[in-house]
Phi, psi and omega in degrees: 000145170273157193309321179301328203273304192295314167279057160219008155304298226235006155272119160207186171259356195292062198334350174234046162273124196267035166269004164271300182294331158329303195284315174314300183291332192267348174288304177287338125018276190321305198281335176265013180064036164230039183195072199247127136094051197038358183286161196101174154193177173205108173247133190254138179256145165230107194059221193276001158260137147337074168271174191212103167330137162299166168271184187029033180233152201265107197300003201252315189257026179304159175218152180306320208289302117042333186287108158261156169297042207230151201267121183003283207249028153257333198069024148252159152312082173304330216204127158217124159293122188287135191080308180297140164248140189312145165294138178299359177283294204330313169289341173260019155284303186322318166312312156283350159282319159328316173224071130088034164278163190244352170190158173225124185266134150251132170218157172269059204284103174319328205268294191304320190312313179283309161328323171271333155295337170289320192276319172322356232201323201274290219302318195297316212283329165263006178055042167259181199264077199324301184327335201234341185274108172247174181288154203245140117212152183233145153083047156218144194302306173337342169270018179284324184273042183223109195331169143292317088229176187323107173110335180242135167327106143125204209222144175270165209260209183276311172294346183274142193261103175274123167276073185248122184303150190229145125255162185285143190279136158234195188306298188280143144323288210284340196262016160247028185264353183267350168286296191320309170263021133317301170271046169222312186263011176252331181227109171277308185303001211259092172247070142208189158197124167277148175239139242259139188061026190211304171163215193218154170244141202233124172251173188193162185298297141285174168292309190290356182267305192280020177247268163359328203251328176298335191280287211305327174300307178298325192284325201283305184298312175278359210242323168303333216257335182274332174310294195287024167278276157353340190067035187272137154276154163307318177222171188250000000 
């Protein structure tokens, strides 16, 4: 393809193309403290293409051109932006496209960081095994915007008990995908993961189901860490 052929990936007027909506969601992102300091992405597969957020750039001033590109299921680069480096996320987006996400959020969101530190902190404190241990809660209207899991009807309800798998933080972004999709298959129904001292990756069918899931999630995370300042428990 030619410079031209390559940029009309990711040029358009269409505010929901998603190298436009990349740059829309990380922004707002940015304004809600879950993309601080370049840290974070967001990547949408559309058909047989990948766009992908660069690494190390301040998610507030993405611009489309900014987009790299890539094709599914070869897994190359149609489109790299010069000077920009691809993001360390990108295998574990692939992971959640792999099973039939339409987009993936990564945030350093302060409400998940904590939230994994608390269930960190309950288990030693109970001599469990921190490592086996996921985030708990029940009984908030907010876990209604959250599937039942992959394959299944509907939303889980008030009474159903949410469940998100914690992994351990590594050096590398990229040296956590082999965590990751561990826990996407010790928990199928399951779309995040939190990862412990670092955030969370949140998938969804579309963009607008993983934007939704990411919210609600973020609202669940914070309403937890002021419940246990209070001592409420989480779960019964």
């Amino acid at each position: 393809m030619d410079s031209e052929s390559i940029d009309s990936l990711i040029l358009s007027s269409d505010p929901q193309h998603p190298a436009n909506l990349i740059c829309t969601l990380c922004r707002n992102f940015y304004n809600w403290g879950w993309v601080t300091g370049t840290g974070g992405g967001t990547s949408i597969r559309h058909g047989p293409h990948i766009f992908i957020a660069p690494s190390g750039v301040q998610k507030e001033l993405l611009q489309p051109k900014d987009m790299f590109v890539m094709d599914y299921f070869t897994r190359k680069y149609l489109r790299e932006p010069p000077v920009l480096n691809p993001s360390q996320c990108t295998p574990l987006f692939l992971a959640a496209f792999d099973r039939g996400a339409g987009c993936c959020i990564h945030t350093h969101s302060q409400w998940a960081v904590l939230v994994t530190l608390l269930v960190e902190r309950d288990a030693k404190e109970a001599g469990d095994d921190v490592h086996s241990k996921c985030f708990e809660i029940e009984k908030i209207e907010q876990i209604k915007g959250i599937p039942k899991g992959r394959g299944k009807q509907g939303m889980l309800g008030y009474f159903d008990k949410l469940s998100i798998p914690i992994i351990e933080n590594t050096a590398h972004e990229r040296d956590l995908t082999s965590s990751l999709t561990a826990a996407m298959e010790q928990h199928p129904d399951t779309y995040a993961v939190l990862v412990r001292r670092h955030g969370i990756y949140v998938w969804g069918d579309d963009v607008q189901k993983a934007k939704t899931q990411a919210e609600s999630l973020d609202y669940i995370f914070q309403l937890a860490v002021r419940m246990r300042e209070m001592a409420l428990p989480w779960a019964s």
